[in-house]
Amino acid sequence: QVQLVESGGGEVQAGGSLRLSCEAPGTTFSLYDTKWYRQGPGKERELVAHILSGGGNTRYSDSVKGRFTISRDNRRTTMYLQMNNLNSEDTGVYYCNLKKRWTPQADYWGQGIQVTVSS
């Protein structure tokens, strides 16, 4: 069973930075698309950023574009989300997701990690 382990969350003041990590030991990590989602208080879960299995195609939601950077290290089977210039709207639980295209059962989620931005 694949287990994703998230780390790096916490509380930070507005304007600060955090770096989230998501480890996926024991996976053929390079074959997976990797994504970060978040769910703010009273909001639906939204896709924040993704980087496809080939590594060259990244996309961000408009709300984080220019502030967040998604990356991955296939050798370490780890994905990252560098978050800069945080604001209160970034507060929420962040989830990493590994998904293999055309393989519905290969869809794994991290446990979620809290990010709180105080003003």
JSON list of N, CA and C in Angstrom, two decimals, residues 30-106:
[
{"chain": "A", "resi": 30, "resn": "SER", "atom": "N", "xyz": [8.62, 8.30, -10.79]},
{"chain": "A", "resi": 30, "resn": "SER", "atom": "CA", "xyz": [8.78, 9.02, -12.05]},
{"chain": "A", "resi": 30, "resn": "SER", "atom": "C", "xyz": [7.61, 8.81, -13.00]},
{"chain": "A", "resi": 31, "resn": "LEU", "atom": "N", "xyz": [6.82, 7.79, -12.76]},
{"chain": "A", "resi": 31, "resn": "LEU", "atom": "CA", "xyz": [5.70, 7.47, -13.65]},
{"chain": "A", "resi": 31, "resn": "LEU", "atom": "C", "xyz": [4.41, 8.20, -13.26]},
{"chain": "A", "resi": 32, "resn": "TYR", "atom": "N", "xyz": [4.44, 8.92, -12.15]},
{"chain": "A", "resi": 32, "resn": "TYR", "atom": "CA", "xyz": [3.24, 9.57, -11.63]},
{"chain": "A", "resi": 32, "resn": "TYR", "atom": "C", "xyz": [3.22, 11.06, -11.92]},
{"chain": "A", "resi": 33, "resn": "ASP", "atom": "N", "xyz": [2.03, 11.55, -12.23]},
{"chain": "A", "resi": 33, "resn": "ASP", "atom": "CA", "xyz": [1.78, 12.99, -12.16]},
{"chain": "A", "resi": 33, "resn": "ASP", "atom": "C", "xyz": [1.67, 13.37, -10.69]},
{"chain": "A", "resi": 34, "resn": "THR", "atom": "N", "xyz": [2.19, 14.54, -10.35]},
{"chain": "A", "resi": 34, "resn": "THR", "atom": "CA", "xyz": [2.19, 14.95, -8.94]},
{"chain": "A", "resi": 34, "resn": "THR", "atom": "C", "xyz": [1.47, 16.29, -8.81]},
{"chain": "A", "resi": 35, "resn": "LYS", "atom": "N", "xyz": [0.63, 16.37, -7.80]},
{"chain": "A", "resi": 35, "resn": "LYS", "atom": "CA", "xyz": [-0.22, 17.54, -7.63]},
{"chain": "A", "resi": 35, "resn": "LYS", "atom": "C", "xyz": [-0.30, 17.94, -6.16]},
{"chain": "A", "resi": 36, "resn": "TRP", "atom": "N", "xyz": [-0.52, 19.21, -5.95]},
{"chain": "A", "resi": 36, "resn": "TRP", "atom": "CA", "xyz": [-0.84, 19.75, -4.62]},
{"chain": "A", "resi": 36, "resn": "TRP", "atom": "C", "xyz": [-2.24, 20.35, -4.67]},
{"chain": "A", "resi": 37, "resn": "TYR", "atom": "N", "xyz": [-3.04, 19.98, -3.68]},
{"chain": "A", "resi": 37, "resn": "TYR", "atom": "CA", "xyz": [-4.37, 20.55, -3.49]},
{"chain": "A", "resi": 37, "resn": "TYR", "atom": "C", "xyz": [-4.38, 21.24, -2.13]},
{"chain": "A", "resi": 38, "resn": "ARG", "atom": "N", "xyz": [-5.39, 22.07, -1.94]},
{"chain": "A", "resi": 38, "resn": "ARG", "atom": "CA", "xyz": [-5.62, 22.64, -0.61]},
{"chain": "A", "resi": 38, "resn": "ARG", "atom": "C", "xyz": [-7.10, 22.82, -0.38]},
{"chain": "A", "resi": 39, "resn": "GLN", "atom": "N", "xyz": [-7.43, 22.88, 0.90]},
{"chain": "A", "resi": 39, "resn": "GLN", "atom": "CA", "xyz": [-8.83, 23.14, 1.29]},
{"chain": "A", "resi": 39, "resn": "GLN", "atom": "C", "xyz": [-8.83, 24.15, 2.41]},
{"chain": "A", "resi": 40, "resn": "GLY", "atom": "N", "xyz": [-9.32, 25.34, 2.11]},
{"chain": "A", "resi": 40, "resn": "GLY", "atom": "CA", "xyz": [-9.42, 26.38, 3.10]},
{"chain": "A", "resi": 40, "resn": "GLY", "atom": "C", "xyz": [-10.65, 26.23, 3.96]},
{"chain": "A", "resi": 41, "resn": "PRO", "atom": "N", "xyz": [-10.74, 26.94, 5.07]},
{"chain": "A", "resi": 41, "resn": "PRO", "atom": "CA", "xyz": [-11.90, 26.85, 5.96]},
{"chain": "A", "resi": 41, "resn": "PRO", "atom": "C", "xyz": [-13.19, 27.19, 5.22]},
{"chain": "A", "resi": 42, "resn": "GLY", "atom": "N", "xyz": [-14.14, 26.27, 5.22]},
{"chain": "A", "resi": 42, "resn": "GLY", "atom": "CA", "xyz": [-15.42, 26.50, 4.58]},
{"chain": "A", "resi": 42, "resn": "GLY", "atom": "C", "xyz": [-15.37, 26.49, 3.06]},
{"chain": "A", "resi": 43, "resn": "LYS", "atom": "N", "xyz": [-14.26, 26.01, 2.50]},
{"chain": "A", "resi": 43, "resn": "LYS", "atom": "CA", "xyz": [-14.12, 26.01, 1.05]},
{"chain": "A", "resi": 43, "resn": "LYS", "atom": "C", "xyz": [-13.97, 24.58, 0.53]},
{"chain": "A", "resi": 44, "resn": "GLU", "atom": "N", "xyz": [-14.18, 24.43, -0.77]},
{"chain": "A", "resi": 44, "resn": "GLU", "atom": "CA", "xyz": [-13.95, 23.14, -1.39]},
{"chain": "A", "resi": 44, "resn": "GLU", "atom": "C", "xyz": [-12.47, 22.94, -1.68]},
{"chain": "A", "resi": 45, "resn": "ARG", "atom": "N", "xyz": [-12.09, 21.69, -1.82]},
{"chain": "A", "resi": 45, "resn": "ARG", "atom": "CA", "xyz": [-10.71, 21.38, -2.16]},
{"chain": "A", "resi": 45, "resn": "ARG", "atom": "C", "xyz": [-10.41, 21.90, -3.57]},
{"chain": "A", "resi": 46, "resn": "GLU", "atom": "N", "xyz": [-9.26, 22.54, -3.72]},
{"chain": "A", "resi": 46, "resn": "GLU", "atom": "CA", "xyz": [-8.89, 23.08, -5.02]},
{"chain": "A", "resi": 46, "resn": "GLU", "atom": "C", "xyz": [-7.49, 22.64, -5.41]},
{"chain": "A", "resi": 47, "resn": "LEU", "atom": "N", "xyz": [-7.29, 22.49, -6.70]},
{"chain": "A", "resi": 47, "resn": "LEU", "atom": "CA", "xyz": [-5.96, 22.17, -7.23]},
{"chain": "A", "resi": 47, "resn": "LEU", "atom": "C", "xyz": [-5.12, 23.43, -7.23]},
{"chain": "A", "resi": 48, "resn": "VAL", "atom": "N", "xyz": [-3.96, 23.33, -6.62]},
{"chain": "A", "resi": 48, "resn": "VAL", "atom": "CA", "xyz": [-3.06, 24.47, -6.50]},
{"chain": "A", "resi": 48, "resn": "VAL", "atom": "C", "xyz": [-1.98, 24.44, -7.58]},
{"chain": "A", "resi": 49, "resn": "ALA", "atom": "N", "xyz": [-1.39, 23.27, -7.76]},
{"chain": "A", "resi": 49, "resn": "ALA", "atom": "CA", "xyz": [-0.29, 23.17, -8.73]},
{"chain": "A", "resi": 49, "resn": "ALA", "atom": "C", "xyz": [-0.10, 21.72, -9.12]},
{"chain": "A", "resi": 50, "resn": "HIS", "atom": "N", "xyz": [0.39, 21.52, -10.32]},
{"chain": "A", "resi": 50, "resn": "HIS", "atom": "CA", "xyz": [0.77, 20.17, -10.69]},
{"chain": "A", "resi": 50, "resn": "HIS", "atom": "C", "xyz": [2.01, 20.18, -11.57]},
{"chain": "A", "resi": 51, "resn": "ILE", "atom": "N", "xyz": [2.69, 19.06, -11.53]},
{"chain": "A", "resi": 51, "resn": "ILE", "atom": "CA", "xyz": [3.83, 18.84, -12.42]},
{"chain": "A", "resi": 51, "resn": "ILE", "atom": "C", "xyz": [3.71, 17.41, -12.91]},
{"chain": "A", "resi": 52, "resn": "LEU", "atom": "N", "xyz": [3.72, 17.26, -14.23]},
{"chain": "A", "resi": 52, "resn": "LEU", "atom": "CA", "xyz": [3.44, 15.97, -14.80]},
{"chain": "A", "resi": 52, "resn": "LEU", "atom": "C", "xyz": [4.64, 15.03, -14.70]},
{"chain": "A", "resi": 53, "resn": "SER", "atom": "N", "xyz": [4.41, 13.78, -15.01]},
{"chain": "A", "resi": 53, "resn": "SER", "atom": "CA", "xyz": [5.42, 12.76, -14.80]},
{"chain": "A", "resi": 53, "resn": "SER", "atom": "C", "xyz": [6.69, 13.04, -15.58]},
{"chain": "A", "resi": 54, "resn": "GLY", "atom": "N", "xyz": [6.57, 13.67, -16.74]},
{"chain": "A", "resi": 54, "resn": "GLY", "atom": "CA", "xyz": [7.76, 13.98, -17.51]},
{"chain": "A", "resi": 54, "resn": "GLY", "atom": "C", "xyz": [8.60, 15.08, -16.91]},
{"chain": "A", "resi": 55, "resn": "GLY", "atom": "N", "xyz": [7.99, 15.85, -16.01]},
{"chain": "A", "resi": 55, "resn": "GLY", "atom": "CA", "xyz": [8.73, 16.88, -15.29]},
{"chain": "A", "resi": 55, "resn": "GLY", "atom": "C", "xyz": [8.76, 18.23, -15.94]},
{"chain": "A", "resi": 56, "resn": "GLY", "atom": "N", "xyz": [8.40, 18.32, -17.20]},
{"chain": "A", "resi": 56, "resn": "GLY", "atom": "CA", "xyz": [8.55, 19.59, -17.88]},
{"chain": "A", "resi": 56, "resn": "GLY", "atom": "C", "xyz": [7.31, 20.43, -17.96]},
{"chain": "A", "resi": 57, "resn": "ASN", "atom": "N", "xyz": [6.19, 19.91, -17.52]},
{"chain": "A", "resi": 57, "resn": "ASN", "atom": "CA", "xyz": [4.93, 20.60, -17.67]},
{"chain": "A", "resi": 57, "resn": "ASN", "atom": "C", "xyz": [4.35, 20.91, -16.30]},
{"chain": "A", "resi": 58, "resn": "THR", "atom": "N", "xyz": [4.36, 22.19, -15.94]},
{"chain": "A", "resi": 58, "resn": "THR", "atom": "CA", "xyz": [3.80, 22.61, -14.65]},
{"chain": "A", "resi": 58, "resn": "THR", "atom": "C", "xyz": [2.66, 23.58, -14.88]},
{"chain": "A", "resi": 59, "resn": "ARG", "atom": "N", "xyz": [1.75, 23.60, -13.93]},
{"chain": "A", "resi": 59, "resn": "ARG", "atom": "CA", "xyz": [0.61, 24.52, -14.01]},
{"chain": "A", "resi": 59, "resn": "ARG", "atom": "C", "xyz": [0.21, 24.92, -12.60]},
{"chain": "A", "resi": 60, "resn": "TYR", "atom": "N", "xyz": [-0.28, 26.17, -12.49]},
{"chain": "A", "resi": 60, "resn": "TYR", "atom": "CA", "xyz": [-0.66, 26.72, -11.20]},
{"chain": "A", "resi": 60, "resn": "TYR", "atom": "C", "xyz": [-2.03, 27.36, -11.27]},
{"chain": "A", "resi": 61, "resn": "SER", "atom": "N", "xyz": [-2.70, 27.38, -10.14]},
{"chain": "A", "resi": 61, "resn": "SER", "atom": "CA", "xyz": [-3.95, 28.13, -10.08]},
{"chain": "A", "resi": 61, "resn": "SER", "atom": "C", "xyz": [-3.61, 29.62, -10.13]},
{"chain": "A", "resi": 62, "resn": "ASP", "atom": "N", "xyz": [-4.56, 30.41, -10.57]},
{"chain": "A", "resi": 62, "resn": "ASP", "atom": "CA", "xyz": [-4.32, 31.85, -10.67]},
{"chain": "A", "resi": 62, "resn": "ASP", "atom": "C", "xyz": [-3.99, 32.46, -9.31]},
{"chain": "A", "resi": 63, "resn": "SER", "atom": "N", "xyz": [-4.55, 31.90, -8.26]},
{"chain": "A", "resi": 63, "resn": "SER", "atom": "CA", "xyz": [-4.38, 32.48, -6.92]},
{"chain": "A", "resi": 63, "resn": "SER", "atom": "C", "xyz": [-2.96, 32.33, -6.38]},
{"chain": "A", "resi": 64, "resn": "VAL", "atom": "N", "xyz": [-2.18, 31.41, -6.94]},
{"chain": "A", "resi": 64, "resn": "VAL", "atom": "CA", "xyz": [-0.82, 31.18, -6.41]},
{"chain": "A", "resi": 64, "resn": "VAL", "atom": "C", "xyz": [0.27, 31.44, -7.44]},
{"chain": "A", "resi": 65, "resn": "LYS", "atom": "N", "xyz": [-0.14, 31.69, -8.67]},
{"chain": "A", "resi": 65, "resn": "LYS", "atom": "CA", "xyz": [0.84, 31.88, -9.74]},
{"chain": "A", "resi": 65, "resn": "LYS", "atom": "C", "xyz": [1.79, 33.01, -9.39]},
{"chain": "A", "resi": 66, "resn": "GLY", "atom": "N", "xyz": [3.07, 32.76, -9.57]},
{"chain": "A", "resi": 66, "resn": "GLY", "atom": "CA", "xyz": [4.09, 33.76, -9.26]},
{"chain": "A", "resi": 66, "resn": "GLY", "atom": "C", "xyz": [4.58, 33.73, -7.83]},
{"chain": "A", "resi": 67, "resn": "ARG", "atom": "N", "xyz": [3.87, 33.00, -6.97]},
{"chain": "A", "resi": 67, "resn": "ARG", "atom": "CA", "xyz": [4.27, 32.92, -5.55]},
{"chain": "A", "resi": 67, "resn": "ARG", "atom": "C", "xyz": [4.67, 31.51, -5.14]},
{"chain": "A", "resi": 68, "resn": "PHE", "atom": "N", "xyz": [4.05, 30.51, -5.73]},
{"chain": "A", "resi": 68, "resn": "PHE", "atom": "CA", "xyz": [4.31, 29.11, -5.39]},
{"chain": "A", "resi": 68, "resn": "PHE", "atom": "C", "xyz": [5.10, 28.45, -6.52]},
{"chain": "A", "resi": 69, "resn": "THR", "atom": "N", "xyz": [5.95, 27.49, -6.13]},
{"chain": "A", "resi": 69, "resn": "THR", "atom": "CA", "xyz": [6.70, 26.71, -7.11]},
{"chain": "A", "resi": 69, "resn": "THR", "atom": "C", "xyz": [6.62, 25.24, -6.74]},
{"chain": "A", "resi": 70, "resn": "ILE", "atom": "N", "xyz": [6.14, 24.44, -7.67]},
{"chain": "A", "resi": 70, "resn": "ILE", "atom": "CA", "xyz": [6.10, 23.00, -7.47]},
{"chain": "A", "resi": 70, "resn": "ILE", "atom": "C", "xyz": [7.32, 22.38, -8.11]},
{"chain": "A", "resi": 71, "resn": "SER", "atom": "N", "xyz": [7.86, 21.37, -7.46]},
{"chain": "A", "resi": 71, "resn": "SER", "atom": "CA", "xyz": [9.02, 20.67, -8.02]},
{"chain": "A", "resi": 71, "resn": "SER", "atom": "C", "xyz": [8.99, 19.23, -7.55]},
{"chain": "A", "resi": 72, "resn": "ARG", "atom": "N", "xyz": [9.86, 18.44, -8.14]},
{"chain": "A", "resi": 72, "resn": "ARG", "atom": "CA", "xyz": [9.91, 17.03, -7.77]},
{"chain": "A", "resi": 72, "resn": "ARG", "atom": "C", "xyz": [11.33, 16.51, -7.93]},
{"chain": "A", "resi": 73, "resn": "ASP", "atom": "N", "xyz": [11.66, 15.52, -7.13]},
{"chain": "A", "resi": 73, "resn": "ASP", "atom": "CA", "xyz": [12.95, 14.85, -7.22]},
{"chain": "A", "resi": 73, "resn": "ASP", "atom": "C", "xyz": [12.65, 13.36, -7.36]},
{"chain": "A", "resi": 74, "resn": "ASN", "atom": "N", "xyz": [12.76, 12.86, -8.56]},
{"chain": "A", "resi": 74, "resn": "ASN", "atom": "CA", "xyz": [12.38, 11.47, -8.79]},
{"chain": "A", "resi": 74, "resn": "ASN", "atom": "C", "xyz": [13.28, 10.49, -8.05]},
{"chain": "A", "resi": 75, "resn": "ARG", "atom": "N", "xyz": [14.54, 10.85, -7.88]},
{"chain": "A", "resi": 75, "resn": "ARG", "atom": "CA", "xyz": [15.44, 9.92, -7.19]},
{"chain": "A", "resi": 75, "resn": "ARG", "atom": "C", "xyz": [15.10, 9.81, -5.71]},
{"chain": "A", "resi": 76, "resn": "ARG", "atom": "N", "xyz": [14.64, 10.91, -5.16]},
{"chain": "A", "resi": 76, "resn": "ARG", "atom": "CA", "xyz": [14.24, 10.90, -3.75]},
{"chain": "A", "resi": 76, "resn": "ARG", "atom": "C", "xyz": [12.76, 10.56, -3.59]},
{"chain": "A", "resi": 77, "resn": "THR", "atom": "N", "xyz": [12.06, 10.31, -4.67]},
{"chain": "A", "resi": 77, "resn": "THR", "atom": "CA", "xyz": [10.61, 10.04, -4.67]},
{"chain": "A", "resi": 77, "resn": "THR", "atom": "C", "xyz": [9.87, 11.07, -3.80]},
{"chain": "A", "resi": 78, "resn": "THR", "atom": "N", "xyz": [10.19, 12.32, -4.04]},
{"chain": "A", "resi": 78, "resn": "THR", "atom": "CA", "xyz": [9.64, 13.40, -3.22]},
{"chain": "A", "resi": 78, "resn": "THR", "atom": "C", "xyz": [9.20, 14.55, -4.11]},
{"chain": "A", "resi": 79, "resn": "MET", "atom": "N", "xyz": [8.08, 15.14, -3.74]},
{"chain": "A", "resi": 79, "resn": "MET", "atom": "CA", "xyz": [7.61, 16.35, -4.40]},
{"chain": "A", "resi": 79, "resn": "MET", "atom": "C", "xyz": [7.60, 17.50, -3.39]},
{"chain": "A", "resi": 80, "resn": "TYR", "atom": "N", "xyz": [7.66, 18.72, -3.90]},
{"chain": "A", "resi": 80, "resn": "TYR", "atom": "CA", "xyz": [7.78, 19.89, -3.04]},
{"chain": "A", "resi": 80, "resn": "TYR", "atom": "C", "xyz": [6.82, 20.98, -3.50]},
{"chain": "A", "resi": 81, "resn": "LEU", "atom": "N", "xyz": [6.49, 21.85, -2.54]},
{"chain": "A", "resi": 81, "resn": "LEU", "atom": "CA", "xyz": [5.75, 23.06, -2.88]},
{"chain": "A", "resi": 81, "resn": "LEU", "atom": "C", "xyz": [6.39, 24.20, -2.10]},
{"chain": "A", "resi": 82, "resn": "GLN", "atom": "N", "xyz": [7.11, 25.04, -2.79]},
{"chain": "A", "resi": 82, "resn": "GLN", "atom": "CA", "xyz": [7.69, 26.24, -2.19]},
{"chain": "A", "resi": 82, "resn": "GLN", "atom": "C", "xyz": [6.66, 27.35, -2.26]},
{"chain": "A", "resi": 83, "resn": "MET", "atom": "N", "xyz": [6.32, 27.89, -1.10]},
{"chain": "A", "resi": 83, "resn": "MET", "atom": "CA", "xyz": [5.27, 28.91, -1.02]},
{"chain": "A", "resi": 83, "resn": "MET", "atom": "C", "xyz": [5.87, 30.19, -0.48]},
{"chain": "A", "resi": 84, "resn": "ASN", "atom": "N", "xyz": [5.84, 31.23, -1.27]},
{"chain": "A", "resi": 84, "resn": "ASN", "atom": "CA", "xyz": [6.40, 32.53, -0.89]},
{"chain": "A", "resi": 84, "resn": "ASN", "atom": "C", "xyz": [5.31, 33.58, -0.82]},
{"chain": "A", "resi": 85, "resn": "ASN", "atom": "N", "xyz": [5.61, 34.66, -0.11]},
{"chain": "A", "resi": 85, "resn": "ASN", "atom": "CA", "xyz": [4.68, 35.78, 0.00]},
{"chain": "A", "resi": 85, "resn": "ASN", "atom": "C", "xyz": [3.27, 35.30, 0.38]},
{"chain": "A", "resi": 86, "resn": "LEU", "atom": "N", "xyz": [3.21, 34.52, 1.41]},
{"chain": "A", "resi": 86, "resn": "LEU", "atom": "CA", "xyz": [1.94, 33.93, 1.84]},
{"chain": "A", "resi": 86, "resn": "LEU", "atom": "C", "xyz": [0.99, 34.98, 2.38]},
{"chain": "A", "resi": 87, "resn": "ASN", "atom": "N", "xyz": [-0.29, 34.75, 2.17]},
{"chain": "A", "resi": 87, "resn": "ASN", "atom": "CA", "xyz": [-1.31, 35.63, 2.74]},
{"chain": "A", "resi": 87, "resn": "ASN", "atom": "C", "xyz": [-2.40, 34.78, 3.39]},
{"chain": "A", "resi": 88, "resn": "SER", "atom": "N", "xyz": [-3.34, 35.44, 4.03]},
{"chain": "A", "resi": 88, "resn": "SER", "atom": "CA", "xyz": [-4.34, 34.72, 4.82]},
{"chain": "A", "resi": 88, "resn": "SER", "atom": "C", "xyz": [-5.20, 33.79, 3.94]},
{"chain": "A", "resi": 89, "resn": "GLU", "atom": "N", "xyz": [-5.35, 34.12, 2.68]},
{"chain": "A", "resi": 89, "resn": "GLU", "atom": "CA", "xyz": [-6.14, 33.27, 1.78]},
{"chain": "A", "resi": 89, "resn": "GLU", "atom": "C", "xyz": [-5.45, 31.93, 1.51]},
{"chain": "A", "resi": 90, "resn": "ASP", "atom": "N", "xyz": [-4.18, 31.82, 1.84]},
{"chain": "A", "resi": 90, "resn": "ASP", "atom": "CA", "xyz": [-3.46, 30.57, 1.65]},
{"chain": "A", "resi": 90, "resn": "ASP", "atom": "C", "xyz": [-3.65, 29.61, 2.82]},
{"chain": "A", "resi": 91, "resn": "THR", "atom": "N", "xyz": [-4.30, 30.05, 3.86]},
{"chain": "A", "resi": 91, "resn": "THR", "atom": "CA", "xyz": [-4.55, 29.19, 5.02]},
{"chain": "A", "resi": 91, "resn": "THR", "atom": "C", "xyz": [-5.42, 28.01, 4.63]},
{"chain": "A", "resi": 92, "resn": "GLY", "atom": "N", "xyz": [-5.04, 26.83, 5.10]},
{"chain": "A", "resi": 92, "resn": "GLY", "atom": "CA", "xyz": [-5.84, 25.64, 4.82]},
{"chain": "A", "resi": 92, "resn": "GLY", "atom": "C", "xyz": [-5.02, 24.38, 5.03]},
{"chain": "A", "resi": 93, "resn": "VAL", "atom": "N", "xyz": [-5.65, 23.28, 4.68]},
{"chain": "A", "resi": 93, "resn": "VAL", "atom": "CA", "xyz": [-4.98, 21.98, 4.72]},
{"chain": "A", "resi": 93, "resn": "VAL", "atom": "C", "xyz": [-4.51, 21.65, 3.31]},
{"chain": "A", "resi": 94, "resn": "TYR", "atom": "N", "xyz": [-3.25, 21.32, 3.21]},
{"chain": "A", "resi": 94, "resn": "TYR", "atom": "CA", "xyz": [-2.64, 21.03, 1.91]},
{"chain": "A", "resi": 94, "resn": "TYR", "atom": "C", "xyz": [-2.44, 19.52, 1.76]},
{"chain": "A", "resi": 95, "resn": "TYR", "atom": "N", "xyz": [-2.79, 19.02, 0.60]},
{"chain": "A", "resi": 95, "resn": "TYR", "atom": "CA", "xyz": [-2.71, 17.59, 0.31]},
{"chain": "A", "resi": 95, "resn": "TYR", "atom": "C", "xyz": [-1.85, 17.36, -0.93]},
{"chain": "A", "resi": 96, "resn": "CYS", "atom": "N", "xyz": [-0.98, 16.37, -0.85]},
{"chain": "A", "resi": 96, "resn": "CYS", "atom": "CA", "xyz": [-0.28, 15.97, -2.06]},
{"chain": "A", "resi": 96, "resn": "CYS", "atom": "C", "xyz": [-1.00, 14.78, -2.68]},
{"chain": "A", "resi": 97, "resn": "ASN", "atom": "N", "xyz": [-0.84, 14.65, -3.97]},
{"chain": "A", "resi": 97, "resn": "ASN", "atom": "CA", "xyz": [-1.53, 13.60, -4.72]},
{"chain": "A", "resi": 97, "resn": "ASN", "atom": "C", "xyz": [-0.60, 13.03, -5.79]},
{"chain": "A", "resi": 98, "resn": "LEU", "atom": "N", "xyz": [-0.55, 11.73, -5.85]},
{"chain": "A", "resi": 98, "resn": "LEU", "atom": "CA", "xyz": [0.16, 11.03, -6.92]},
{"chain": "A", "resi": 98, "resn": "LEU", "atom": "C", "xyz": [-0.87, 10.28, -7.75]},
{"chain": "A", "resi": 99, "resn": "LYS", "atom": "N", "xyz": [-0.81, 10.47, -9.04]},
{"chain": "A", "resi": 99, "resn": "LYS", "atom": "CA", "xyz": [-1.78, 9.80, -9.90]},
{"chain": "A", "resi": 99, "resn": "LYS", "atom": "C", "xyz": [-1.11, 9.37, -11.19]},
{"chain": "A", "resi": 100, "resn": "LYS", "atom": "N", "xyz": [-1.38, 8.12, -11.53]},
{"chain": "A", "resi": 100, "resn": "LYS", "atom": "CA", "xyz": [-0.82, 7.59, -12.77]},
{"chain": "A", "resi": 100, "resn": "LYS", "atom": "C", "xyz": [-1.90, 7.65, -13.83]},
{"chain": "A", "resi": 101, "resn": "ARG", "atom": "N", "xyz": [-1.59, 8.29, -14.90]},
{"chain": "A", "resi": 101, "resn": "ARG", "atom": "CA", "xyz": [-2.59, 8.45, -15.95]},
{"chain": "A", "resi": 101, "resn": "ARG", "atom": "C", "xyz": [-3.04, 7.10, -16.50]},
{"chain": "A", "resi": 102, "resn": "TRP", "atom": "N", "xyz": [-4.31, 7.00, -16.81]},
{"chain": "A", "resi": 102, "resn": "TRP", "atom": "CA", "xyz": [-4.94, 5.82, -17.41]},
{"chain": "A", "resi": 102, "resn": "TRP", "atom": "C", "xyz": [-4.90, 4.60, -16.49]},
{"chain": "A", "resi": 103, "resn": "THR", "atom": "N", "xyz": [-4.64, 4.83, -15.21]},
{"chain": "A", "resi": 103, "resn": "THR", "atom": "CA", "xyz": [-4.65, 3.76, -14.22]},
{"chain": "A", "resi": 103, "resn": "THR", "atom": "C", "xyz": [-5.44, 4.26, -13.01]},
{"chain": "A", "resi": 104, "resn": "PRO", "atom": "N", "xyz": [-6.76, 4.15, -13.03]},
{"chain": "A", "resi": 104, "resn": "PRO", "atom": "CA", "xyz": [-7.60, 4.75, -11.98]},
{"chain": "A", "resi": 104, "resn": "PRO", "atom": "C", "xyz": [-7.25, 4.32, -10.56]},
{"chain": "A", "resi": 105, "resn": "GLN", "atom": "N", "xyz": [-6.79, 3.09, -10.37]},
{"chain": "A", "resi": 105, "resn": "GLN", "atom": "CA", "xyz": [-6.51, 2.63, -9.02]},
{"chain": "A", "resi": 105, "resn": "GLN", "atom": "C", "xyz": [-5.20, 3.21, -8.48]},
{"chain": "A", "resi": 106, "resn": "ALA", "atom": "N", "xyz": [-4.37, 3.75, -9.34]},
{"chain": "A", "resi": 106, "resn": "ALA", "atom": "CA", "xyz": [-3.10, 4.34, -8.92]},
{"chain": "A", "resi": 106, "resn": "ALA", "atom": "C", "xyz": [-3.30, 5.83, -8.65]}
]
